[in-house]
Short mmCIF file of C-alpha atoms in Angstrom, two decimals:
data_model
loop_
_atom_site.label_atom_id
_atom_site.label_comp_id
_atom_site.label_asym_id
_atom_site.label_seq_id
_atom_site.Cartn_x
_atom_site.Cartn_y
_atom_site.Cartn_z
CA MET A 1 77.06 9.13 -75.75
CA ARG A 2 80.74 9.19 -74.39
CA LEU A 3 83.24 11.14 -76.76
CA PRO A 4 85.98 10.01 -78.08
CA ARG A 5 89.42 11.90 -76.10
CA PRO A 6 91.64 13.65 -78.42
CA ARG A 7 94.59 13.05 -79.50
CA LEU A 8 96.46 14.82 -77.41
CA LEU A 9 94.82 12.96 -74.36
CA THR A 10 95.34 9.51 -75.71
CA ARG A 11 98.98 10.06 -76.54
CA VAL A 12 100.53 12.67 -74.75
CA ALA A 13 98.51 12.59 -71.66
CA LEU A 14 98.51 8.91 -71.18
CA ALA A 15 102.51 9.51 -71.54
CA LEU A 16 102.65 12.43 -69.10
CA ALA A 17 100.96 10.79 -66.52
CA ALA A 18 97.94 12.48 -67.37
CA VAL A 19 99.36 15.60 -66.77
CA GLY A 20 98.12 16.27 -70.84
CA LEU A 21 97.99 20.07 -72.26
CA LEU A 22 94.75 20.65 -73.09
CA PRO A 23 94.02 23.31 -75.50
CA LEU A 24 90.70 25.79 -75.01
CA ALA A 25 89.44 27.82 -77.70
CA ILE A 26 86.67 30.07 -76.87
CA SER A 27 84.48 32.88 -78.56
CA TYR A 28 81.85 35.15 -77.82
CA PHE A 29 79.42 36.17 -80.55
CA GLY A 30 76.56 38.36 -80.96
CA LEU A 31 75.08 36.97 -83.89
CA VAL A 32 71.37 37.62 -85.23
CA GLY A 33 69.27 37.72 -88.75
CA VAL A 34 68.78 34.79 -90.11
CA ASN A 35 72.16 32.98 -91.28
CA ARG A 36 72.98 32.73 -87.54
CA GLU A 37 73.04 29.41 -87.26
CA ALA A 38 75.14 28.42 -90.36
CA LEU A 39 77.36 31.17 -89.56
CA LEU A 40 78.19 29.46 -85.61
CA ASN A 41 78.41 26.19 -87.46
CA GLN A 42 81.07 27.45 -89.74
CA VAL A 43 82.79 29.65 -86.62
CA LEU A 44 83.06 25.91 -84.48
CA ASN A 45 84.39 24.36 -87.09
CA THR A 46 87.09 26.29 -87.46
CA HIS A 47 87.52 27.13 -84.10
CA ALA A 48 87.74 23.46 -83.74
CA LEU A 49 90.55 23.15 -86.45
CA ALA A 50 92.53 25.78 -84.60
CA ALA A 51 92.58 24.03 -81.76
CA HIS A 52 93.20 20.73 -82.91
CA THR A 53 95.96 22.21 -84.37
CA THR A 54 97.43 23.88 -81.89
CA ALA A 55 97.19 20.83 -79.33
CA ALA A 56 98.78 19.12 -82.62
CA ARG A 57 101.76 21.17 -82.23
CA ILE A 58 101.91 21.34 -78.15
CA GLU A 59 102.74 17.24 -78.62
CA ALA A 60 105.17 17.17 -80.92
CA PHE A 61 106.50 19.66 -78.77
CA LEU A 62 106.94 17.58 -75.67
CA GLU A 63 107.56 14.47 -77.79
CA ALA A 64 110.35 15.97 -78.88
CA ARG A 65 112.31 16.88 -75.60
CA LEU A 66 110.62 13.52 -74.00
CA SER A 67 112.45 12.09 -76.81
CA LEU A 68 115.64 13.28 -76.33
CA ALA A 69 115.37 12.50 -72.59
CA ARG A 70 114.70 8.97 -72.90
CA GLY A 71 117.50 8.34 -75.68
CA LEU A 72 120.15 9.78 -72.54
CA ALA A 73 118.92 7.50 -69.85
CA ALA A 74 119.56 5.24 -72.18
CA ASN A 75 123.00 5.85 -72.83
CA ARG A 76 125.18 3.85 -70.37
CA GLU A 77 127.26 6.28 -69.61
CA LEU A 78 124.94 7.03 -67.01
CA ALA A 79 125.79 3.91 -65.34
CA ASP A 80 128.07 6.35 -62.98
CA PRO A 81 126.92 9.98 -63.72
CA ARG A 82 129.51 11.45 -61.30
CA SER A 83 131.93 9.64 -64.24
CA ALA A 84 133.61 12.08 -66.58
CA ALA A 85 132.77 10.18 -69.40
CA ALA A 86 128.56 10.32 -68.17
CA GLN A 87 129.50 14.43 -67.45
CA GLU A 88 130.55 15.47 -71.45
CA LEU A 89 127.61 13.10 -72.26
CA LEU A 90 125.42 16.28 -70.15
CA ALA A 91 127.71 19.12 -71.32
CA GLY A 92 127.46 17.78 -75.50
CA SER A 93 123.79 17.24 -74.99
CA MET A 94 123.21 20.45 -73.75
CA GLN A 95 125.18 22.62 -76.55
CA ALA A 96 123.55 20.56 -79.25
CA TRP A 97 120.35 21.16 -77.62
CA SER A 98 120.20 24.85 -77.38
CA ASP A 99 118.24 25.53 -80.24
CA LEU A 100 115.12 23.82 -78.66
CA ASN A 101 115.47 25.67 -75.57
CA VAL A 102 116.99 22.89 -73.73
CA GLU A 103 118.70 25.59 -70.45
CA ALA A 104 119.14 22.34 -68.33
CA VAL A 105 119.74 18.84 -67.44
CA ALA A 106 120.41 16.66 -64.43
CA VAL A 107 120.63 13.87 -63.18
CA VAL A 108 118.88 12.61 -59.80
CA ASN A 109 118.89 9.21 -57.77
CA ALA A 110 115.97 7.46 -56.67
CA GLN A 111 115.23 9.69 -53.88
CA GLY A 112 114.82 13.08 -56.13
CA GLU A 113 118.17 14.28 -55.47
CA GLU A 114 120.50 15.73 -57.69
CA VAL A 115 123.87 14.15 -58.75
CA VAL A 116 124.88 16.19 -61.53
CA ARG A 117 124.55 18.80 -63.93
CA ALA A 118 124.77 20.61 -67.20
CA GLN A 119 123.56 23.99 -67.64
CA LEU A 120 123.81 26.90 -69.63
CA LYS A 121 125.29 30.56 -68.21
CA GLY A 122 123.50 33.13 -66.40
CA MET A 123 120.16 30.37 -66.29
CA SER A 124 117.06 32.19 -64.49
CA PRO A 125 116.01 31.17 -60.66
CA ALA A 126 112.88 29.52 -62.35
CA VAL A 127 114.88 26.83 -64.27
CA THR A 128 116.26 25.35 -61.28
CA ALA A 129 113.00 25.50 -59.95
CA ALA A 130 112.19 22.99 -62.52
CA LEU A 131 114.26 20.95 -61.97
CA ARG A 132 113.48 20.57 -58.38
CA LEU A 133 109.94 20.35 -59.06
CA GLY A 134 108.93 16.77 -57.41
CA GLY A 135 106.41 14.04 -58.70
CA THR A 136 106.36 11.15 -60.90
CA ARG A 137 104.54 12.61 -64.28
CA PRO A 138 106.84 13.63 -67.10
CA VAL A 139 106.32 16.26 -67.82
CA MET A 140 105.20 19.90 -65.46
CA ALA A 141 105.53 22.97 -65.65
CA LEU A 142 106.68 25.24 -63.34
CA PRO A 143 103.14 27.20 -61.42
CA GLY A 144 103.22 30.73 -62.44
CA GLU A 145 106.25 31.47 -64.76
CA ARG A 146 105.24 33.32 -67.87
CA PRO A 147 106.62 31.95 -70.83
CA PRO A 148 107.02 28.70 -68.84
CA VAL A 149 109.17 26.50 -68.01
CA ILE A 150 108.17 22.65 -68.40
CA ARG A 151 110.21 20.22 -66.34
CA ILE A 152 110.97 16.63 -68.75
CA ALA A 153 111.72 13.88 -66.86
CA ALA A 154 112.38 10.26 -67.79
CA PRO A 155 113.41 7.05 -66.29
CA LEU A 156 116.85 5.84 -65.77
CA PRO A 157 117.27 1.68 -66.14
CA GLY A 158 116.25 -0.15 -63.52
CA GLY A 159 114.85 2.69 -61.10
CA THR A 160 117.95 3.94 -60.11
CA GLY A 161 117.21 7.97 -61.06
CA GLU A 162 115.93 10.54 -63.17
CA VAL A 163 117.67 12.44 -66.58
CA VAL A 164 115.56 16.02 -66.20
CA LEU A 165 115.01 18.85 -68.97
CA ALA A 166 114.49 21.73 -68.07
CA CYS A 167 112.66 23.78 -70.85
CA GLY A 168 111.76 27.17 -72.42
CA GLY A 169 108.37 27.08 -73.53
CA LEU A 170 108.75 30.49 -75.13
CA ALA A 171 107.75 28.42 -78.24
CA LEU A 172 104.28 27.26 -76.58
CA ALA A 173 103.05 30.53 -76.13
CA ASP A 174 103.66 32.08 -79.67
CA MET A 175 101.67 28.08 -80.47
CA ILE A 176 98.18 29.46 -78.92
CA HIS A 177 97.89 32.65 -81.37
CA PRO A 178 97.28 30.62 -84.67
CA GLU A 179 96.01 33.38 -87.66
CA GLU A 180 92.38 31.20 -88.05
CA LEU A 181 91.07 33.00 -84.35
CA SER A 182 92.23 36.02 -85.66
CA GLY A 183 92.15 37.53 -82.12
CA ASP A 184 87.99 36.63 -82.17
CA ALA A 185 88.86 34.08 -79.57
CA GLU A 186 90.88 32.83 -76.33
CA LEU A 187 92.68 29.68 -76.49
CA ALA A 188 94.45 28.72 -73.57
CA VAL A 189 96.69 25.05 -72.24
CA ALA A 190 96.07 23.90 -69.38
CA ASP A 191 97.75 21.65 -67.02
CA GLY A 192 95.89 18.95 -65.17
CA PRO A 193 94.85 20.89 -62.26
CA GLY A 194 93.32 23.04 -64.50
CA ARG A 195 96.28 25.92 -64.47
CA VAL A 196 96.99 28.14 -67.08
CA VAL A 197 99.96 27.49 -68.28
CA VAL A 198 99.99 29.85 -71.65
CA GLY A 199 97.58 31.84 -73.04
CA ASP A 200 95.94 35.38 -72.19
CA ALA A 201 94.09 34.26 -69.48
CA ARG A 202 95.82 34.28 -65.56
CA SER A 203 92.93 31.23 -65.13
CA LEU A 204 90.32 29.36 -66.03
CA THR A 205 87.73 31.06 -64.19
CA THR A 206 86.89 33.96 -67.09
CA PHE A 207 86.09 30.28 -69.10
CA PRO A 208 82.32 28.12 -68.83
CA ARG A 209 82.71 25.50 -65.64
CA LYS A 210 80.64 23.00 -68.13
CA LEU A 211 83.48 23.29 -70.40
CA VAL A 212 86.20 23.48 -68.68
CA ASP A 213 85.35 20.15 -66.61
CA ALA A 214 85.13 18.69 -70.08
CA VAL A 215 88.08 19.32 -71.32
CA LEU A 216 89.93 18.48 -68.34
CA ALA A 217 88.43 15.40 -67.95
CA GLY A 218 89.05 14.78 -71.91
CA ARG A 219 85.35 14.56 -72.74
CA VAL A 220 85.60 17.45 -75.42
CA ALA A 221 86.58 16.66 -79.14
CA GLY A 222 85.43 18.82 -81.74
CA ALA A 223 83.49 22.11 -81.06
CA VAL A 224 80.67 22.43 -78.75
CA ARG A 225 77.79 25.01 -77.89
CA PHE A 226 77.82 26.02 -73.69
CA ARG A 227 76.79 29.15 -71.75
CA GLY A 228 78.81 31.45 -70.09
CA ARG A 229 79.14 32.19 -66.57
CA ASP A 230 76.78 35.61 -67.26
CA GLY A 231 74.81 33.21 -69.84
CA GLU A 232 75.72 34.57 -73.18
CA GLU A 233 76.19 31.60 -75.60
CA VAL A 234 79.97 30.10 -75.66
CA LEU A 235 81.16 28.17 -78.66
CA GLY A 236 83.69 25.99 -77.05
CA ALA A 237 86.87 23.27 -78.87
#
């Protein structure tokens, strides 16, 4: 029977052209004794709750920034992004969004060429690289950058281009260490191609292959038992 897709996939990944940031909660246990089954079930429930809570927080993080980009893209002042009014709008947006770690906002044309940009002073090269990421997905993470830099894009009316935000992802890094796991599990956030965006693990190779395949395909809802790469029992959510 096909498992229902988790909320993060049904709402965020759909909006993000199937990019989605997907949580993996993994814990290794060597439990013995008559209560082993009950303990495992309790751990499964705890980890499923932690993974789903983290997914909801990530979804809220992304949706908030997507809403900013969409609202700005709908503003009539950007019909002429080189105008003084448009540049004033971008500068004002940057000031208003600084508490959300929006480090730059740009308008690009239909060919992906940057037309105008507003940015914070002392912006890192990673922010520029994030603005220049190619692709049509509304949310992308700059590969290999820790903490992550997230590119958020919203289309301009009439397909004339996009509004692009580059956002610091330090808050995402804080989200993957929930108190419920108490260091007994490993939580990672990965993008659609399977690259770890946030997490202590540098890649998904340490996770069971079947778990990774199931999560990236959106087939994990709740918590499930897997066999690790060395045959050990792994609890995944």
